[in-house]
Amino acid sequence: MRMNLGMFLGIAAILIALSKYEKSPPVVPVEKTRYFGTTVTPMDYEKSDTFVRPVYLNGGWVGAAGTGGSSVGGALSLPAPWHPGLTVRVKWRRCERFYKHNPIPDSEACHWTEKHVLVHPYDESGGTNVHILENDDVLIIPTMLDPRHPDYPGPLYPEKDFRLKKGISK
């Protein structure tokens, strides 16, 4: 069978088109982010005799900020693994102490603070410490370590004595 010029050019065009055809890359399933729950210990480092109550992380209540150690109030869900830029929205209310003989209304004695805070890098976590420092600075440290451990990346437990400064204990 003889091919005429038109058939030859038609077949050549089809072969050239097929040779440039690229297969689409294989579909890679999208991996869903895994999350884990961690207990939260909010701690108050302000040197004054004010108190922080309540504390919220990402809209969820996690308790009152104390001196740490035994005060676990709530939980926080964190992604596994940690990634740069991970933040948590922290909201808390700091109040002046209550004076029985000269009460101050909450609207004057208390103020709210809310901010997005970067989460300290973690590989694993047995609990999350929220350090509310002076000047409304905040550290969020998910960790397996106690603040007294030499490798702990944040401050030691606060030294604030809530009962003595508030006149509860003598």
mmCIF file of N, CA, C and O in Angstrom, residues 14-76:
data_model
loop_
_atom_site.group_PDB
_atom_site.id
_atom_site.type_symbol
_atom_site.label_atom_id
_atom_site.label_comp_id
_atom_site.label_asym_id
_atom_site.label_seq_id
_atom_site.Cartn_x
_atom_site.Cartn_y
_atom_site.Cartn_z
ATOM 1 N N ILE A 14 0.156 13.092 14.163
ATOM 2 C CA ILE A 14 -0.374 12.320 15.298
ATOM 3 C C ILE A 14 0.764 11.771 16.157
ATOM 4 O O ILE A 14 0.726 11.844 17.395
ATOM 5 N N LEU A 15 1.792 11.236 15.510
ATOM 6 C CA LEU A 15 2.933 10.701 16.264
ATOM 7 C C LEU A 15 3.662 11.793 17.047
ATOM 8 O O LEU A 15 4.076 11.585 18.195
ATOM 9 N N ILE A 16 3.818 12.953 16.442
ATOM 10 C CA ILE A 16 4.481 14.066 17.146
ATOM 11 C C ILE A 16 3.625 14.497 18.333
ATOM 12 O O ILE A 16 4.126 14.722 19.440
ATOM 13 N N ALA A 17 2.320 14.589 18.162
ATOM 14 C CA ALA A 17 1.424 14.996 19.251
ATOM 15 C C ALA A 17 1.469 13.975 20.388
ATOM 16 O O ALA A 17 1.509 14.338 21.568
ATOM 17 N N LEU A 18 1.462 12.683 20.055
ATOM 18 C CA LEU A 18 1.511 11.649 21.084
ATOM 19 C C LEU A 18 2.847 11.638 21.809
ATOM 20 O O LEU A 18 2.922 11.337 23.003
ATOM 21 N N SER A 19 3.926 11.967 21.133
ATOM 22 C CA SER A 19 5.239 11.967 21.797
ATOM 23 C C SER A 19 5.365 13.106 22.799
ATOM 24 O O SER A 19 6.149 13.035 23.735
ATOM 25 N N LYS A 20 4.609 14.165 22.627
ATOM 26 C CA LYS A 20 4.673 15.302 23.557
ATOM 27 C C LYS A 20 3.670 15.171 24.698
ATOM 28 O O LYS A 20 3.660 15.965 25.608
ATOM 29 N N TYR A 21 2.830 14.157 24.648
ATOM 30 C CA TYR A 21 1.828 13.955 25.686
ATOM 31 C C TYR A 21 2.527 13.513 26.968
ATOM 32 O O TYR A 21 3.315 12.587 26.977
ATOM 33 N N GLU A 22 2.246 14.214 28.057
ATOM 34 C CA GLU A 22 2.831 13.870 29.349
ATOM 35 C C GLU A 22 1.751 13.311 30.251
ATOM 36 O O GLU A 22 0.646 13.831 30.306
ATOM 37 N N LYS A 23 2.112 12.288 30.925
ATOM 38 C CA LYS A 23 1.167 11.732 31.884
ATOM 39 C C LYS A 23 1.101 12.650 33.097
ATOM 40 O O LYS A 23 2.099 13.218 33.502
ATOM 41 N N SER A 24 -0.077 12.775 33.666
ATOM 42 C CA SER A 24 -0.203 13.583 34.878
ATOM 43 C C SER A 24 0.469 12.826 36.024
ATOM 44 O O SER A 24 0.497 11.606 36.044
ATOM 45 N N PRO A 25 1.019 13.576 36.983
ATOM 46 C CA PRO A 25 1.686 12.910 38.107
ATOM 47 C C PRO A 25 0.671 12.089 38.900
ATOM 48 O O PRO A 25 -0.519 12.410 38.920
ATOM 49 N N PRO A 26 1.147 11.032 39.544
ATOM 50 C CA PRO A 26 0.203 10.216 40.322
ATOM 51 C C PRO A 26 -0.418 11.029 41.452
ATOM 52 O O PRO A 26 0.207 11.923 42.015
ATOM 53 N N VAL A 27 -1.647 10.721 41.763
ATOM 54 C CA VAL A 27 -2.366 11.426 42.819
ATOM 55 C C VAL A 27 -1.818 10.969 44.166
ATOM 56 O O VAL A 27 -1.814 9.790 44.491
ATOM 57 N N VAL A 28 -1.328 11.950 44.931
ATOM 58 C CA VAL A 28 -0.807 11.660 46.265
ATOM 59 C C VAL A 28 -1.897 12.004 47.262
ATOM 60 O O VAL A 28 -2.398 13.133 47.271
ATOM 61 N N PRO A 29 -2.279 11.070 48.092
ATOM 62 C CA PRO A 29 -3.335 11.389 49.062
ATOM 63 C C PRO A 29 -2.887 12.492 50.015
ATOM 64 O O PRO A 29 -1.740 12.524 50.447
ATOM 65 N N VAL A 30 -3.792 13.409 50.303
ATOM 66 C CA VAL A 30 -3.505 14.507 51.220
ATOM 67 C C VAL A 30 -3.526 13.960 52.644
ATOM 68 O O VAL A 30 -4.503 13.347 53.063
ATOM 69 N N GLU A 31 -2.426 14.193 53.348
ATOM 70 C CA GLU A 31 -2.348 13.715 54.721
ATOM 71 C C GLU A 31 -3.012 14.721 55.648
ATOM 72 O O GLU A 31 -2.688 15.905 55.633
ATOM 73 N N LYS A 32 -3.959 14.249 56.435
ATOM 74 C CA LYS A 32 -4.634 15.130 57.387
ATOM 75 C C LYS A 32 -3.721 15.380 58.572
ATOM 76 O O LYS A 32 -2.975 14.507 58.994
ATOM 77 N N THR A 33 -3.801 16.588 59.101
ATOM 78 C CA THR A 33 -3.012 16.928 60.273
ATOM 79 C C THR A 33 -3.530 16.143 61.471
ATOM 80 O O THR A 33 -4.726 16.097 61.723
ATOM 81 N N ARG A 34 -2.602 15.533 62.181
ATOM 82 C CA ARG A 34 -2.962 14.818 63.404
ATOM 83 C C ARG A 34 -2.833 15.783 64.580
ATOM 84 O O ARG A 34 -1.940 16.626 64.594
ATOM 85 N N TYR A 35 -3.706 15.651 65.546
ATOM 86 C CA TYR A 35 -3.675 16.487 66.743
ATOM 87 C C TYR A 35 -3.606 15.597 67.972
ATOM 88 O O TYR A 35 -4.030 14.446 67.946
ATOM 89 N N PHE A 36 -3.058 16.149 69.043
ATOM 90 C CA PHE A 36 -3.059 15.442 70.319
ATOM 91 C C PHE A 36 -3.471 16.423 71.405
ATOM 92 O O PHE A 36 -3.299 17.629 71.267
ATOM 93 N N GLY A 37 -4.023 15.911 72.477
ATOM 94 C CA GLY A 37 -4.448 16.742 73.595
ATOM 95 C C GLY A 37 -3.363 16.821 74.648
ATOM 96 O O GLY A 37 -2.634 15.869 74.876
ATOM 97 N N THR A 38 -3.239 17.963 75.257
ATOM 98 C CA THR A 38 -2.243 18.164 76.306
ATOM 99 C C THR A 38 -2.869 18.974 77.444
ATOM 100 O O THR A 38 -3.685 19.864 77.199
ATOM 101 N N THR A 39 -2.513 18.628 78.667
ATOM 102 C CA THR A 39 -2.993 19.412 79.806
ATOM 103 C C THR A 39 -2.309 20.776 79.794
ATOM 104 O O THR A 39 -1.240 20.943 79.209
ATOM 105 N N VAL A 40 -2.919 21.744 80.451
ATOM 106 C CA VAL A 40 -2.381 23.105 80.476
ATOM 107 C C VAL A 40 -2.231 23.580 81.911
ATOM 108 O O VAL A 40 -3.142 23.423 82.721
ATOM 109 N N THR A 41 -1.076 24.166 82.214
ATOM 110 C CA THR A 41 -0.834 24.780 83.509
ATOM 111 C C THR A 41 -0.523 26.259 83.289
ATOM 112 O O THR A 41 0.576 26.605 82.860
ATOM 113 N N PRO A 42 -1.494 27.160 83.546
ATOM 114 C CA PRO A 42 -1.211 28.593 83.434
ATOM 115 C C PRO A 42 -0.522 29.103 84.699
ATOM 116 O O PRO A 42 -0.914 28.743 85.807
ATOM 117 N N MET A 43 0.525 29.914 84.520
ATOM 118 C CA MET A 43 1.286 30.435 85.659
ATOM 119 C C MET A 43 1.423 31.948 85.548
ATOM 120 O O MET A 43 1.648 32.482 84.467
ATOM 121 N N ASP A 44 1.318 32.622 86.689
ATOM 122 C CA ASP A 44 1.357 34.086 86.766
ATOM 123 C C ASP A 44 2.689 34.546 87.357
ATOM 124 O O ASP A 44 3.010 34.216 88.493
ATOM 125 N N TYR A 45 3.447 35.334 86.598
ATOM 126 C CA TYR A 45 4.761 35.804 87.026
ATOM 127 C C TYR A 45 4.775 37.283 87.401
ATOM 128 O O TYR A 45 5.820 37.823 87.741
ATOM 129 N N GLU A 46 3.651 37.969 87.325
ATOM 130 C CA GLU A 46 3.583 39.389 87.689
ATOM 131 C C GLU A 46 3.945 39.526 89.158
ATOM 132 O O GLU A 46 3.404 38.831 90.006
ATOM 133 N N LYS A 47 4.879 40.427 89.473
ATOM 134 C CA LYS A 47 5.362 40.587 90.856
ATOM 135 C C LYS A 47 4.337 41.243 91.778
ATOM 136 O O LYS A 47 4.424 41.128 92.982
ATOM 137 N N SER A 48 3.358 41.929 91.220
ATOM 138 C CA SER A 48 2.371 42.613 92.061
ATOM 139 C C SER A 48 1.434 41.604 92.714
ATOM 140 O O SER A 48 1.514 40.404 92.474
ATOM 141 N N ASP A 49 0.520 42.098 93.521
ATOM 142 C CA ASP A 49 -0.430 41.210 94.182
ATOM 143 C C ASP A 49 -1.731 41.067 93.380
ATOM 144 O O ASP A 49 -2.763 40.720 93.913
ATOM 145 N N THR A 50 -1.660 41.320 92.083
ATOM 146 C CA THR A 50 -2.815 41.080 91.222
ATOM 147 C C THR A 50 -2.953 39.579 90.974
ATOM 148 O O THR A 50 -2.070 38.800 91.325
ATOM 149 N N PHE A 51 -4.070 39.190 90.379
ATOM 150 C CA PHE A 51 -4.262 37.782 90.040
ATOM 151 C C PHE A 51 -4.857 37.669 88.652
ATOM 152 O O PHE A 51 -5.498 38.589 88.150
ATOM 153 N N VAL A 52 -4.601 36.533 88.008
ATOM 154 C CA VAL A 52 -5.091 36.275 86.660
ATOM 155 C C VAL A 52 -6.125 35.159 86.733
ATOM 156 O O VAL A 52 -5.817 34.040 87.126
ATOM 157 N N ARG A 53 -7.339 35.520 86.330
ATOM 158 C CA ARG A 53 -8.445 34.571 86.412
ATOM 159 C C ARG A 53 -9.572 35.092 85.557
ATOM 160 O O ARG A 53 -9.993 36.220 85.784
ATOM 161 N N PRO A 54 -10.022 34.405 84.562
ATOM 162 C CA PRO A 54 -9.648 33.121 83.997
ATOM 163 C C PRO A 54 -8.644 33.270 82.859
ATOM 164 O O PRO A 54 -8.324 34.382 82.446
ATOM 165 N N VAL A 55 -8.174 32.124 82.339
ATOM 166 C CA VAL A 55 -7.279 32.074 81.179
ATOM 167 C C VAL A 55 -7.944 31.197 80.124
ATOM 168 O O VAL A 55 -8.483 30.138 80.449
ATOM 169 N N TYR A 56 -7.904 31.659 78.864
ATOM 170 C CA TYR A 56 -8.461 30.917 77.738
ATOM 171 C C TYR A 56 -7.373 30.701 76.688
ATOM 172 O O TYR A 56 -6.588 31.613 76.420
ATOM 173 N N LEU A 57 -7.335 29.503 76.097
ATOM 174 C CA LEU A 57 -6.457 29.215 74.965
ATOM 175 C C LEU A 57 -7.332 28.777 73.793
ATOM 176 O O LEU A 57 -8.122 27.841 73.935
ATOM 177 N N ASN A 58 -7.204 29.481 72.678
ATOM 178 C CA ASN A 58 -8.026 29.203 71.486
ATOM 179 C C ASN A 58 -9.507 29.138 71.826
ATOM 180 O O ASN A 58 -10.253 28.325 71.293
ATOM 181 N N GLY A 59 -9.928 29.980 72.758
ATOM 182 C CA GLY A 59 -11.333 30.073 73.135
ATOM 183 C C GLY A 59 -11.773 29.107 74.214
ATOM 184 O O GLY A 59 -12.891 29.199 74.698
ATOM 185 N N GLY A 60 -10.923 28.176 74.609
ATOM 186 C CA GLY A 60 -11.292 27.204 75.637
ATOM 187 C C GLY A 60 -10.716 27.577 76.994
ATOM 188 O O GLY A 60 -9.553 27.952 77.099
ATOM 189 N N TRP A 61 -11.529 27.446 78.035
ATOM 190 C CA TRP A 61 -11.100 27.776 79.396
ATOM 191 C C TRP A 61 -10.036 26.788 79.855
ATOM 192 O O TRP A 61 -10.186 25.583 79.689
ATOM 193 N N VAL A 62 -8.939 27.307 80.448
ATOM 194 C CA VAL A 62 -7.884 26.428 80.973
ATOM 195 C C VAL A 62 -7.590 26.704 82.439
ATOM 196 O O VAL A 62 -6.644 26.155 82.989
ATOM 197 N N GLY A 63 -8.357 27.552 83.101
ATOM 198 C CA GLY A 63 -8.200 27.751 84.535
ATOM 199 C C GLY A 63 -7.712 29.128 84.907
ATOM 200 O O GLY A 63 -7.718 30.060 84.117
ATOM 201 N N ALA A 64 -7.274 29.222 86.161
ATOM 202 C CA ALA A 64 -6.706 30.460 86.704
ATOM 203 C C ALA A 64 -5.192 30.298 86.745
ATOM 204 O O ALA A 64 -4.690 29.208 86.974
ATOM 205 N N ALA A 65 -4.471 31.387 86.513
ATOM 206 C CA ALA A 65 -3.011 31.322 86.560
ATOM 207 C C ALA A 65 -2.551 31.359 88.007
ATOM 208 O O ALA A 65 -2.922 32.241 88.764
ATOM 209 N N GLY A 66 -1.751 30.389 88.377
ATOM 210 C CA GLY A 66 -1.235 30.313 89.739
ATOM 211 C C GLY A 66 0.274 30.213 89.735
ATOM 212 O O GLY A 66 0.944 30.790 88.886
ATOM 213 N N THR A 67 0.792 29.430 90.676
ATOM 214 C CA THR A 67 2.243 29.272 90.775
ATOM 215 C C THR A 67 2.719 27.982 90.124
ATOM 216 O O THR A 67 3.892 27.652 90.194
ATOM 217 N N GLY A 68 1.814 27.255 89.461
ATOM 218 C CA GLY A 68 2.199 26.054 88.728
ATOM 219 C C GLY A 68 2.399 24.861 89.623
ATOM 220 O O GLY A 68 2.123 24.881 90.810
ATOM 221 N N GLY A 69 2.903 23.793 89.039
ATOM 222 C CA GLY A 69 3.168 22.584 89.795
ATOM 223 C C GLY A 69 1.969 21.692 89.923
ATOM 224 O O GLY A 69 1.910 20.648 89.313
ATOM 225 N N SER A 70 0.976 22.127 90.678
ATOM 226 C CA SER A 70 -0.175 21.258 90.920
ATOM 227 C C SER A 70 -1.463 21.809 90.327
ATOM 228 O O SER A 70 -2.511 21.223 90.510
ATOM 229 N N SER A 71 -1.400 22.932 89.625
ATOM 230 C CA SER A 71 -2.621 23.552 89.132
ATOM 231 C C SER A 71 -2.784 23.321 87.633
ATOM 232 O O SER A 71 -2.242 24.044 86.822
ATOM 233 N N VAL A 72 -3.509 22.266 87.271
ATOM 234 C CA VAL A 72 -3.828 21.982 85.883
ATOM 235 C C VAL A 72 -5.304 22.268 85.712
ATOM 236 O O VAL A 72 -6.137 21.722 86.424
ATOM 237 N N GLY A 73 -5.625 23.165 84.787
ATOM 238 C CA GLY A 73 -7.013 23.565 84.661
ATOM 239 C C GLY A 73 -7.726 23.000 83.460
ATOM 240 O O GLY A 73 -8.845 22.547 83.553
ATOM 241 N N GLY A 74 -7.100 22.991 82.297
ATOM 242 C CA GLY A 74 -7.802 22.598 81.087
ATOM 243 C C GLY A 74 -6.896 21.862 80.139
ATOM 244 O O GLY A 74 -5.842 21.355 80.521
ATOM 245 N N ALA A 75 -7.307 21.811 78.883
ATOM 246 C CA ALA A 75 -6.550 21.082 77.874
ATOM 247 C C ALA A 75 -6.424 21.917 76.604
ATOM 248 O O ALA A 75 -7.178 22.857 76.396
ATOM 249 N N LEU A 76 -5.462 21.533 75.781
ATOM 250 C CA LEU A 76 -5.198 22.216 74.527
ATOM 251 C C LEU A 76 -4.926 21.162 73.470
ATOM 252 O O LEU A 76 -4.258 20.163 73.746
#
